[in-house]
Amino acid sequence: MSNEKKPFIVEGKLSDNERLKAESRHLRGTIEQDLKDDLTGGFTADNFQLIRFHGMYQQDDRDIRPERTKQKLEPLHNVMLRARLPGGIITPDQWQVIDKFAEDHTLYGSIRLTTRQTFQFHGVLKPEIKAMHQTLNKAGIDSIATAGDVNRNVLCTSNPVESSLHLEAYEWAKKISEHLLPKTRAYAEIWLDGEKVESTEDDVEPILGDNYLPRKFKTTVVIPPHNDVDVHANDLNFVAIEEGGKLIGFNVLVGGGLAMTHGDTSTYPRKADDFGFIKLQDTLAVAEGVVTTQRDWGNRVNRKNAKTKYTLERVGVDNFKAEVEKRAGVTFAESRPYTFTTRGDRFGWVEGIDGKHHLTVFIENGRILDFPNRTLKTGCLEIAKVHQGDFRLTANQNLIIAGVPADQKEVIESLAREHGLIEADTSQQMLDSMACVSLPTCPLAMAEAERYLPEAVRRMEDILTEHDLADESIIFRITGCPNGCGRAMLSEIGLVGKGPGKYNLHLGGDREGTRIPRMYRENIGEDEIFAEIDSLVGQWADERQPEEAFGDFVIRTGVVKPVVDSARDFYD
């Protein structure tokens, strides 16, 4: 056997996650035995990680953790489940199923729309977990590979029925999702009472490998000029290229990602590199080539440097690209020109090519629940009972009621207004703001995000009004930690949680989502943050050029330097 050192492989002791994946019997672990253990509401250490591959995270309510500790009780363990919905499409019948489960079997009763263009259940106790998967399966939904070291839910520019191009792009998102799924029968065996495989050797993972990927992997299909999926937050992106209204292929962007670790300058957000153009028939081969190259070359020693973006930096973009070409049997052509001019969602009614109509409604933080005077959950359910089309979940936590016939518009709009899904006083600033879930359920959260966003936006609105900019808005995002779920590292103003009531203040992203903001102030409180924003918005009001966005202004005037190459200058 050759002792020749393999190029581009990181040598050293493998991380413990690699051990547990190798010993998991293709993601089975001892999850079934854990489910039967009623002495605890949680899972053992290995299964705590393995259930992620089945679309779940173990969490507890941190608001009540101290009181339970005082009473000598373990934390109130429960799971969050994230569904697999390529392109974010769900039928009204499916919606009614998930509404009932959320109402009857979760601690919080809510449906949470996420930045991954799908929905999450929060607060599912161990006795309800198996029933949850079986309920979803009967409705045609699963949660396979929506978390863990695999390719996760594939995003696609929303509202694909507006044109034949959108429809084609959505179909490719579904194909990519299916092609890159784990092949193990573990999910069916554990949750759906599927027939047991006598030997796990029968499970073959030709794409993901027996140890799966070194780290999570995210994929999108996007249609310029609308960057609603934030391509630079993702490992692999297929940018639709059209001629005469027909999809002819994709530009392939590789190596984006926003997560970092406080105090570790070897971690950083990174934009994706454009590898070039491919024809449609090469899409799955290239997707597989990128995933398998990352599978084999990614860092399995240090998980903090395990994502695709770090592999590209370590081995070189040209070497990674050449390996993908070799594996896919495809040569990238020169990239076709495209531009992004917008992101976010287009609210209100849009008419599609088939004469049907699509209503996009704003869901603050994606949290669908009944609030005083805003019965969002009831409203969505009542719409689902009469809606003849489908629902589209967006990557910005909003909801599209799609495929509405002209003669049904009035009843849909009436229900939406009655239940607060359409509100005349929602500001543009609120529409351009976003937060991750954070406290109390996320175990990684260091500061508030979702619960703090409404107050933070009100302060932003007051500042804009004070400077005669009430009709303007700034892309504003808050995350409770540096892992990037709320995509603050692609905003004009981003707050990244550092501790209770403390955030790092980042400035200088652009409205199109193609520039990473730089840290301006570190570990400061809310009053300091908004004092800084007030001062800067005042300068923007007085000194801006015509139509100049806030993020562009702070770069042009030298408030912060632009991040040009984040691997080298993000921390300058």
Coordinates of C-alpha atoms in Angstrom, one line a residue:
M1 CA 0.0 0.0 0.0
S2 CA 1.4 3.4 -1.0
N3 CA 2.4 5.8 1.8
E4 CA 2.3 8.7 -0.5
K5 CA 0.7 11.7 1.1
K6 CA -2.6 12.7 -0.6
P7 CA -2.6 16.3 -1.8
F8 CA -5.0 18.7 -0.2
I9 CA -6.0 16.4 2.6
V10 CA -5.7 17.9 6.1
E11 CA -3.6 15.6 8.3
G12 CA -4.2 15.2 12.0
K13 CA -6.5 13.7 14.6
L14 CA -10.1 13.7 13.2
S15 CA -12.7 15.7 15.0
D16 CA -15.0 13.7 17.3
N17 CA -17.9 14.3 14.8
E18 CA -16.0 12.2 12.3
R19 CA -15.9 9.3 14.9
L20 CA -19.6 9.5 15.6
K21 CA -20.5 9.6 11.9
A22 CA -18.2 6.6 11.2
E23 CA -19.8 4.6 14.1
S24 CA -23.3 5.7 13.4
R25 CA -24.2 2.8 11.1
H26 CA -25.2 5.2 8.4
L27 CA -27.0 7.7 10.7
R28 CA -28.8 5.1 12.8
G29 CA -26.8 5.4 16.0
T30 CA -28.8 4.3 19.0
I31 CA -31.6 6.8 18.3
E32 CA -34.3 4.2 18.5
Q33 CA -33.1 3.1 22.0
D34 CA -33.0 6.7 23.1
L35 CA -36.6 7.3 22.0
K36 CA -37.6 4.5 24.5
D37 CA -35.8 6.0 27.4
D38 CA -38.4 8.0 29.3
L39 CA -36.1 8.9 32.2
T40 CA -34.8 11.8 30.2
G41 CA -36.3 14.1 27.6
G42 CA -33.0 14.4 25.8
F43 CA -30.7 12.3 23.6
T44 CA -27.2 10.9 24.4
A45 CA -24.2 12.8 23.2
D46 CA -23.8 11.0 19.9
N47 CA -27.5 10.9 19.1
F48 CA -27.7 14.6 20.0
Q49 CA -25.6 15.2 16.9
L50 CA -27.0 12.4 14.7
I51 CA -30.7 13.6 14.9
R52 CA -29.5 16.6 13.0
F53 CA -29.1 14.5 9.9
H54 CA -32.8 13.6 10.4
G55 CA -33.7 17.4 10.4
M56 CA -33.8 18.0 14.1
Y57 CA -31.9 19.9 16.8
Q58 CA -32.2 19.2 20.5
Q59 CA -33.0 22.4 22.4
D60 CA -34.4 23.6 25.7
D61 CA -36.2 26.7 26.8
R62 CA -33.5 28.9 28.3
D63 CA -36.0 31.2 29.9
I64 CA -37.0 28.6 32.3
R65 CA -33.7 26.7 32.6
P66 CA -32.6 28.5 35.9
E67 CA -35.9 27.7 37.6
R68 CA -35.8 24.1 36.6
T69 CA -32.2 23.9 37.8
K70 CA -33.3 25.3 41.1
Q71 CA -35.9 22.6 41.3
K72 CA -33.3 20.0 40.5
L73 CA -34.9 19.2 37.2
E74 CA -33.1 18.6 33.9
P75 CA -33.6 21.3 31.2
L76 CA -37.0 21.0 29.4
H77 CA -35.4 19.1 26.4
N78 CA -37.3 19.3 23.2
V79 CA -36.5 19.3 19.5
M80 CA -36.8 21.8 16.7
L81 CA -37.6 20.2 13.3
R82 CA -36.8 21.8 9.9
A83 CA -38.7 20.4 6.9
R84 CA -37.3 19.7 3.5
L85 CA -39.1 21.8 0.9
P86 CA -36.9 22.5 -2.2
G87 CA -37.9 25.9 -3.5
G88 CA -40.2 26.4 -0.5
I89 CA -43.5 25.1 -2.0
I90 CA -46.2 23.6 0.1
T91 CA -49.9 22.8 -0.7
P92 CA -52.9 24.1 1.3
D93 CA -53.7 20.5 2.4
Q94 CA -50.1 20.2 3.7
W95 CA -50.4 23.5 5.4
Q96 CA -53.5 22.4 7.3
V97 CA -51.6 19.3 8.5
I98 CA -48.6 21.3 9.8
D99 CA -51.0 23.9 11.4
K100 CA -52.8 21.2 13.4
F101 CA -49.6 19.5 14.5
A102 CA -48.1 22.8 15.7
E103 CA -51.3 23.6 17.5
D104 CA -51.7 20.3 19.2
H105 CA -48.2 18.9 19.8
T106 CA -45.7 21.7 20.2
L107 CA -44.8 23.8 23.3
Y108 CA -45.2 27.1 21.4
G109 CA -48.0 26.4 18.9
S110 CA -46.2 28.3 16.2
I111 CA -45.0 27.6 12.6
R112 CA -41.7 29.4 12.0
L113 CA -40.7 30.3 8.4
T114 CA -36.9 30.4 8.0
T115 CA -34.2 31.8 5.9
R116 CA -33.7 28.3 4.5
Q117 CA -37.1 28.7 2.6
T118 CA -38.9 26.1 4.7
F119 CA -40.7 25.9 8.0
Q120 CA -39.7 24.8 11.5
F121 CA -41.6 23.3 14.4
H122 CA -40.2 24.4 17.8
G123 CA -40.8 22.7 21.1
V124 CA -41.6 19.1 20.2
L125 CA -41.2 16.8 23.2
K126 CA -39.6 13.3 22.9
P127 CA -42.9 11.3 23.0
E128 CA -44.2 13.4 20.1
I129 CA -41.2 13.1 17.8
K130 CA -42.0 9.9 16.0
A131 CA -45.7 10.9 15.5
M132 CA -44.4 14.2 14.0
H133 CA -42.4 12.5 11.3
Q134 CA -45.2 10.1 10.5
T135 CA -47.7 12.9 10.3
L136 CA -45.4 14.8 7.9
N137 CA -44.7 11.7 5.9
K138 CA -48.4 11.1 5.3
A139 CA -48.7 14.6 4.0
G140 CA -45.8 14.1 1.6
I141 CA -43.2 16.0 3.6
D142 CA -39.9 14.9 5.3
S143 CA -37.0 16.4 7.1
I144 CA -34.2 14.3 5.6
A145 CA -30.9 16.2 5.5
T146 CA -32.1 19.6 6.5
A147 CA -29.4 19.7 9.1
G148 CA -26.1 17.9 9.8
D149 CA -23.1 17.4 7.5
V150 CA -25.0 17.1 4.3
N151 CA -26.5 19.2 1.5
R152 CA -29.4 20.9 3.1
N153 CA -32.7 22.3 1.8
V154 CA -32.1 23.7 -1.8
L155 CA -33.3 27.3 -2.2
C156 CA -34.8 28.7 -5.3
T157 CA -35.8 32.2 -6.3
S158 CA -39.5 32.5 -5.1
N159 CA -42.6 32.5 -7.2
P160 CA -41.5 30.3 -10.1
V161 CA -44.9 30.3 -11.8
E162 CA -44.4 33.9 -12.9
S163 CA -42.6 32.7 -16.0
S164 CA -41.5 29.5 -17.7
L165 CA -38.0 30.4 -16.6
H166 CA -39.0 30.3 -13.0
L167 CA -40.7 27.0 -13.4
E168 CA -37.7 25.4 -15.0
A169 CA -35.4 26.8 -12.3
Y170 CA -37.7 25.3 -9.6
E171 CA -37.6 21.9 -11.3
W172 CA -33.8 22.0 -11.2
A173 CA -33.9 22.9 -7.5
K174 CA -35.9 19.7 -6.9
K175 CA -33.6 17.6 -9.0
I176 CA -30.5 18.8 -7.2
S177 CA -32.1 18.2 -3.8
E178 CA -33.1 14.6 -4.7
H179 CA -29.7 13.9 -6.3
L180 CA -27.7 14.9 -3.3
L181 CA -29.8 13.3 -0.6
P182 CA -28.4 10.6 1.7
K183 CA -29.3 7.2 0.4
T184 CA -29.4 5.4 3.9
R185 CA -32.7 4.0 5.0
A186 CA -32.1 5.1 8.5
Y187 CA -34.8 7.8 8.4
A188 CA -37.5 5.4 7.2
E189 CA -36.5 2.7 9.6
I190 CA -36.4 4.9 12.7
W191 CA -39.3 7.3 12.1
L192 CA -41.6 5.6 9.6
D193 CA -41.3 2.0 11.0
G194 CA -39.6 1.0 7.7
E195 CA -38.3 -2.5 7.2
K196 CA -35.0 -2.9 8.9
V197 CA -31.9 -3.5 6.7
E198 CA -30.2 -6.7 7.9
S199 CA -26.7 -5.1 7.3
T200 CA -25.9 -1.5 7.0
E201 CA -23.4 -2.6 4.4
D202 CA -26.4 -2.5 2.1
D203 CA -26.4 1.3 2.5
V204 CA -24.1 2.9 -0.1
E205 CA -23.5 6.6 -0.1
P206 CA -21.9 7.2 -3.5
I207 CA -22.0 11.0 -3.2
L208 CA -21.9 11.8 0.5
G209 CA -19.6 8.9 1.5
D210 CA -19.7 6.8 4.6
N211 CA -18.6 9.8 6.8
Y212 CA -20.8 12.2 4.9
L213 CA -19.5 15.8 4.4
P214 CA -17.0 17.5 6.7
R215 CA -19.5 20.2 7.5
K216 CA -23.0 21.5 6.5
F217 CA -23.4 22.4 2.8
K218 CA -26.0 24.8 1.3
T219 CA -27.2 25.1 -2.3
T220 CA -29.3 27.5 -4.2
V221 CA -30.8 28.2 -7.7
V222 CA -31.2 31.9 -8.3
I223 CA -32.7 33.9 -11.2
P224 CA -31.0 37.3 -11.8
P225 CA -31.6 40.1 -11.3
H226 CA -33.3 39.0 -8.1
N227 CA -30.9 37.8 -5.4
D228 CA -33.6 36.9 -2.9
V229 CA -31.7 33.8 -1.7
D230 CA -28.5 35.7 -0.9
V231 CA -26.1 33.5 -3.0
H232 CA -23.0 34.6 -1.2
A233 CA -24.3 32.9 2.0
N234 CA -24.1 29.5 0.3
D235 CA -21.6 26.8 -0.7
L236 CA -23.0 26.1 -4.2
N237 CA -25.2 28.4 -6.3
F238 CA -26.6 27.9 -9.8
V239 CA -27.3 31.3 -11.4
A240 CA -29.9 30.9 -14.1
I241 CA -28.9 32.1 -17.6
E242 CA -31.6 32.6 -20.1
E243 CA -31.9 33.4 -23.8
G244 CA -35.2 34.5 -25.2
G245 CA -37.0 33.7 -22.0
K246 CA -35.7 30.1 -22.0
L247 CA -33.3 28.7 -19.4
I248 CA -30.1 27.5 -21.3
G249 CA -27.7 26.9 -18.4
F250 CA -26.1 28.2 -15.2
N251 CA -23.2 30.1 -13.9
V252 CA -21.8 28.1 -11.0
L253 CA -20.8 30.0 -7.8
V254 CA -18.9 28.1 -5.2
G255 CA -17.6 28.8 -1.7
G256 CA -19.9 31.4 -0.1
G257 CA -20.6 31.3 3.6
L258 CA -21.2 33.7 6.5
A259 CA -20.5 31.9 9.7
M260 CA -17.5 32.8 11.9
T261 CA -16.3 32.3 15.5
H262 CA -15.8 35.3 17.8
G263 CA -12.1 35.8 18.6
D264 CA -10.9 33.3 15.9
T265 CA -9.4 35.2 12.9
S266 CA -9.0 31.9 11.0
T267 CA -12.8 32.1 10.5
Y268 CA -14.6 34.7 8.4
P269 CA -17.5 35.3 6.1
R270 CA -16.7 34.8 2.4
K271 CA -18.3 35.5 -1.0
A272 CA -18.7 32.7 -3.5
D273 CA -16.4 32.4 -6.5
D274 CA -17.8 32.3 -10.1
F275 CA -16.4 29.0 -11.7
G276 CA -18.1 29.7 -15.0
F277 CA -21.0 28.6 -17.2
I278 CA -22.4 25.1 -17.7
K279 CA -25.2 23.7 -19.9
L280 CA -28.3 22.4 -18.3
Q281 CA -27.5 18.7 -18.9
D282 CA -24.3 19.1 -16.9
T283 CA -26.0 20.5 -13.8
L284 CA -26.3 17.3 -11.7
A285 CA -22.8 16.2 -12.6
V286 CA -21.3 19.5 -11.6
A287 CA -23.3 19.5 -8.3
E288 CA -22.0 16.1 -7.5
G289 CA -18.5 17.1 -8.5
V290 CA -18.5 20.1 -6.1
V291 CA -20.0 18.1 -3.3
T292 CA -17.6 15.1 -3.7
T293 CA -14.5 17.4 -4.0
Q294 CA -15.5 19.1 -0.7
R295 CA -16.2 15.6 0.8
D296 CA -12.7 14.4 0.0
W297 CA -10.7 17.7 0.5
G298 CA -12.6 19.4 3.3
N299 CA -11.1 19.7 6.7
R300 CA -12.2 16.9 8.9
V301 CA -9.7 17.8 11.7
N302 CA -11.0 21.3 12.6
R303 CA -14.7 21.8 12.2
K304 CA -14.3 25.5 12.5
N305 CA -12.4 25.4 9.2
A306 CA -14.4 22.6 7.6
K307 CA -16.8 24.4 5.2
T308 CA -16.2 24.7 1.5
K309 CA -15.1 28.3 1.7
Y310 CA -12.1 27.3 3.8
T311 CA -11.3 24.4 1.4
L312 CA -11.1 26.9 -1.5
E313 CA -8.8 29.2 0.4
R314 CA -6.5 26.3 1.5
V315 CA -6.2 24.4 -1.8
G316 CA -6.8 27.4 -4.2
V317 CA -9.8 28.2 -6.3
D318 CA -8.2 27.0 -9.5
N319 CA -7.2 23.6 -8.1
F320 CA -10.7 23.1 -6.7
K321 CA -12.3 24.1 -10.0
A322 CA -10.0 21.8 -12.0
E323 CA -10.9 18.8 -9.7
V324 CA -14.7 19.5 -10.2
E325 CA -14.2 19.6 -14.0
K326 CA -12.3 16.3 -13.8
R327 CA -14.9 14.6 -11.6
A328 CA -17.9 15.9 -13.6
G329 CA -16.3 15.4 -17.0
V330 CA -17.3 19.0 -17.8
T331 CA -15.2 22.1 -18.7
F332 CA -16.6 25.4 -17.4
A333 CA -17.1 27.9 -20.1
E334 CA -16.6 31.6 -19.6
S335 CA -19.3 33.0 -17.3
R336 CA -22.3 34.6 -18.9
P337 CA -23.0 38.2 -17.9
Y338 CA -25.6 38.8 -15.2
T339 CA -26.3 41.4 -12.5
F340 CA -28.2 41.5 -9.3
T341 CA -30.3 44.6 -8.8
T342 CA -32.7 43.6 -6.0
R343 CA -33.2 41.1 -3.2
G344 CA -35.8 40.8 -0.4
D345 CA -39.4 40.0 -1.4
R346 CA -41.9 41.9 -3.6
F347 CA -45.0 42.4 -1.5
G348 CA -48.6 42.6 -2.7
W349 CA -50.2 41.1 -5.8
V350 CA -48.3 39.9 -8.9
E351 CA -50.0 38.4 -11.9
G352 CA -48.4 35.3 -13.4
I353 CA -48.1 34.2 -17.1
D354 CA -51.1 31.9 -16.7
G355 CA -53.4 34.7 -15.6
K356 CA -53.2 33.6 -12.0
H357 CA -52.2 35.9 -9.1
H358 CA -49.7 35.7 -6.3
L359 CA -49.9 37.6 -3.0
T360 CA -46.8 38.0 -0.9
V361 CA -47.4 38.9 2.7
F362 CA -44.9 40.0 5.3
I363 CA -44.4 37.7 8.3
E364 CA -42.4 39.5 11.0
N365 CA -39.4 37.2 11.8
G366 CA -41.3 34.4 10.0
R367 CA -43.2 33.6 13.2
I368 CA -46.7 32.4 12.4
L369 CA -48.7 32.6 15.6
D370 CA -51.9 34.4 16.7
F371 CA -51.0 37.7 18.4
P372 CA -53.4 40.3 19.8
N373 CA -55.1 42.0 16.8
R374 CA -52.9 39.9 14.4
T375 CA -54.2 36.4 14.2
L376 CA -51.6 35.2 11.6
K377 CA -51.9 31.5 12.3
T378 CA -55.6 31.4 12.1
G379 CA -55.5 33.6 9.0
C380 CA -53.1 31.3 7.2
L381 CA -55.3 28.3 8.1
E382 CA -58.5 29.9 6.9
I383 CA -56.8 30.8 3.6
A384 CA -55.5 27.2 3.3
K385 CA -59.1 26.0 3.6
V386 CA -60.2 27.9 0.5
H387 CA -57.0 28.4 -1.5
Q388 CA -56.9 26.6 -4.9
G389 CA -53.2 27.2 -5.6
D390 CA -50.2 26.7 -3.2
F391 CA -48.0 28.5 -0.7
R392 CA -44.5 29.6 -1.4
L393 CA -42.1 30.1 1.5
T394 CA -39.4 32.7 0.8
A395 CA -35.8 32.8 1.9
N396 CA -36.6 36.1 3.7
Q397 CA -39.1 34.5 6.1
N398 CA -42.2 35.6 4.2
L399 CA -45.2 33.8 2.6
I400 CA -46.5 33.9 -0.9
I401 CA -50.1 32.8 -1.5
A402 CA -49.6 31.6 -5.1
G403 CA -51.7 30.6 -8.0
V404 CA -54.9 32.5 -7.1
P405 CA -57.5 32.6 -9.8
A406 CA -58.8 36.1 -10.5
D407 CA -62.3 35.3 -9.1
Q408 CA -60.7 34.3 -5.8
K409 CA -58.5 37.3 -5.2
E410 CA -61.1 39.2 -3.3
V411 CA -61.8 36.4 -0.7
I412 CA -58.0 35.7 -0.2
E413 CA -57.2 39.4 0.3
S414 CA -60.2 39.8 2.6
L415 CA -59.0 37.0 4.8
A416 CA -55.4 38.3 4.8
R417 CA -56.5 41.7 5.9
E418 CA -58.9 40.4 8.5
H419 CA -56.2 38.5 10.2
G420 CA -53.4 41.0 10.0
L421 CA -51.4 39.4 7.2
I422 CA -51.7 42.7 5.3
E423 CA -51.2 45.8 7.3
A424 CA -51.1 49.3 5.8
D425 CA -48.7 50.6 8.4
T426 CA -45.8 48.1 7.9
S427 CA -42.8 50.3 7.2
Q428 CA -40.3 49.7 4.4
Q429 CA -37.7 49.5 7.2
M430 CA -39.5 46.6 8.8
L431 CA -39.8 44.9 5.4
D432 CA -36.0 45.2 4.9
S433 CA -35.1 43.8 8.4
M434 CA -34.6 40.3 9.5
A435 CA -33.4 38.3 12.6
C436 CA -32.6 34.7 13.4
V437 CA -34.6 32.8 16.1
S438 CA -32.0 33.1 18.9
L439 CA -33.3 33.1 22.5
P440 CA -34.9 31.4 24.2
T441 CA -34.6 28.2 22.1
C442 CA -31.3 28.3 20.2
P443 CA -28.5 26.8 22.3
L444 CA -25.9 28.9 20.5
A445 CA -27.5 32.3 21.1
M446 CA -25.5 34.9 23.0
A447 CA -27.9 37.8 22.6
E448 CA -31.5 38.4 21.6
A449 CA -32.5 38.6 17.9
E450 CA -36.0 37.7 17.0
R451 CA -37.5 39.1 20.2
Y452 CA -35.4 42.2 20.0
L453 CA -36.0 43.0 16.3
P454 CA -39.3 44.9 16.6
E455 CA -37.8 47.3 19.2
A456 CA -34.7 47.7 17.2
V457 CA -36.6 48.5 14.0
R458 CA -38.7 51.1 15.8
R459 CA -35.5 52.8 16.8
M460 CA -34.3 52.7 13.2
E461 CA -37.6 54.1 12.0
D462 CA -37.4 57.0 14.6
I463 CA -33.9 57.8 13.4
L464 CA -34.8 57.8 9.7
T465 CA -37.9 60.0 10.5
E466 CA -35.8 62.4 12.5
H467 CA -33.4 62.9 9.6
D468 CA -36.3 63.3 7.0
L469 CA -35.7 59.9 5.6
A470 CA -38.9 58.2 6.6
D471 CA -39.5 56.9 3.1
E472 CA -36.0 55.3 3.0
S473 CA -34.8 52.0 4.4
I474 CA -31.6 50.2 5.2
I475 CA -31.0 46.5 5.0
F476 CA -30.8 45.7 8.7
R477 CA -30.3 42.3 10.2
I478 CA -29.7 40.9 13.7
T479 CA -28.2 37.5 14.7
G480 CA -27.9 36.2 18.2
C481 CA -24.4 34.7 17.5
P482 CA -21.8 34.7 14.7
N483 CA -23.2 31.5 13.0
G484 CA -25.0 33.6 10.4
C485 CA -28.5 32.2 10.3
G486 CA -30.0 35.7 9.9
R487 CA -27.5 36.6 7.2
A488 CA -26.3 39.8 9.0
M489 CA -23.0 39.5 7.1
L490 CA -24.8 40.5 3.9
S491 CA -26.6 43.5 5.3
E492 CA -25.9 47.3 5.3
I493 CA -26.2 47.3 9.0
G494 CA -25.6 44.0 10.9
L495 CA -25.7 43.3 14.6
V496 CA -24.0 40.1 15.7
G497 CA -24.6 38.9 19.2
K498 CA -21.7 38.9 21.6
G499 CA -23.4 38.7 25.0
P500 CA -26.7 39.7 26.8
G501 CA -27.6 43.1 25.3
K502 CA -24.2 43.4 23.5
Y503 CA -23.5 43.2 19.8
N504 CA -20.8 43.7 17.2
L505 CA -21.9 46.5 14.8
H506 CA -21.0 45.8 11.2
L507 CA -21.4 48.3 8.4
G508 CA -21.0 48.5 4.6
G509 CA -22.9 45.7 2.9
D510 CA -24.8 46.7 -0.2
R511 CA -28.5 46.4 -1.1
E512 CA -27.9 43.7 -3.7
G513 CA -26.2 41.3 -1.3
T514 CA -22.8 41.3 -3.0
R515 CA -20.6 42.9 -0.4
I516 CA -19.7 41.8 3.1
P517 CA -19.9 44.4 5.9
R518 CA -17.0 45.2 8.1
M519 CA -17.0 45.4 11.9
Y520 CA -17.2 49.1 13.0
R521 CA -17.7 48.7 16.7
E522 CA -17.2 45.7 18.9
N523 CA -19.2 44.4 21.9
I524 CA -21.3 47.5 22.5
G525 CA -24.8 48.0 24.1
E526 CA -28.0 48.9 22.4
D527 CA -27.9 52.6 23.3
E528 CA -24.4 53.0 21.9
I529 CA -25.3 51.1 18.7
F530 CA -28.2 53.4 18.0
A531 CA -26.2 56.5 18.9
E532 CA -23.7 55.5 16.3
I533 CA -26.4 54.7 13.7
D534 CA -28.1 58.1 14.5
S535 CA -24.9 60.0 13.8
L536 CA -24.1 58.0 10.6
V537 CA -27.7 58.3 9.2
G538 CA -27.4 62.1 9.9
Q539 CA -24.3 62.2 7.8
W540 CA -26.0 60.1 5.1
A541 CA -28.9 62.5 5.0
D542 CA -26.7 65.5 4.6
E543 CA -23.9 64.2 2.3
R544 CA -25.4 61.4 0.2
Q545 CA -25.3 61.4 -3.6
P546 CA -28.5 61.0 -5.5
E547 CA -30.1 57.6 -4.8
E548 CA -27.0 56.5 -2.8
A549 CA -27.8 53.7 -0.4
F550 CA -26.5 53.8 3.2
G551 CA -24.1 50.9 2.7
D552 CA -22.6 52.5 -0.3
F553 CA -22.3 55.9 1.5
V554 CA -20.3 54.5 4.4
I555 CA -17.9 52.9 2.0
R556 CA -17.5 56.0 -0.3
T557 CA -16.9 58.4 2.7
G558 CA -14.4 56.1 4.4
V559 CA -16.5 55.3 7.5
V560 CA -15.4 51.7 6.9
K561 CA -13.1 50.2 4.3
P562 CA -14.8 47.7 1.9
V563 CA -14.1 44.1 2.5
V564 CA -12.3 43.1 -0.7
D565 CA -10.9 39.6 0.1
S566 CA -12.4 38.5 3.4
A567 CA -9.9 35.7 4.0
R568 CA -7.2 38.4 4.2
D569 CA -8.8 41.7 5.0
F570 CA -12.0 41.1 7.0
Y571 CA -10.2 41.8 10.3
D572 CA -8.2 44.8 9.1

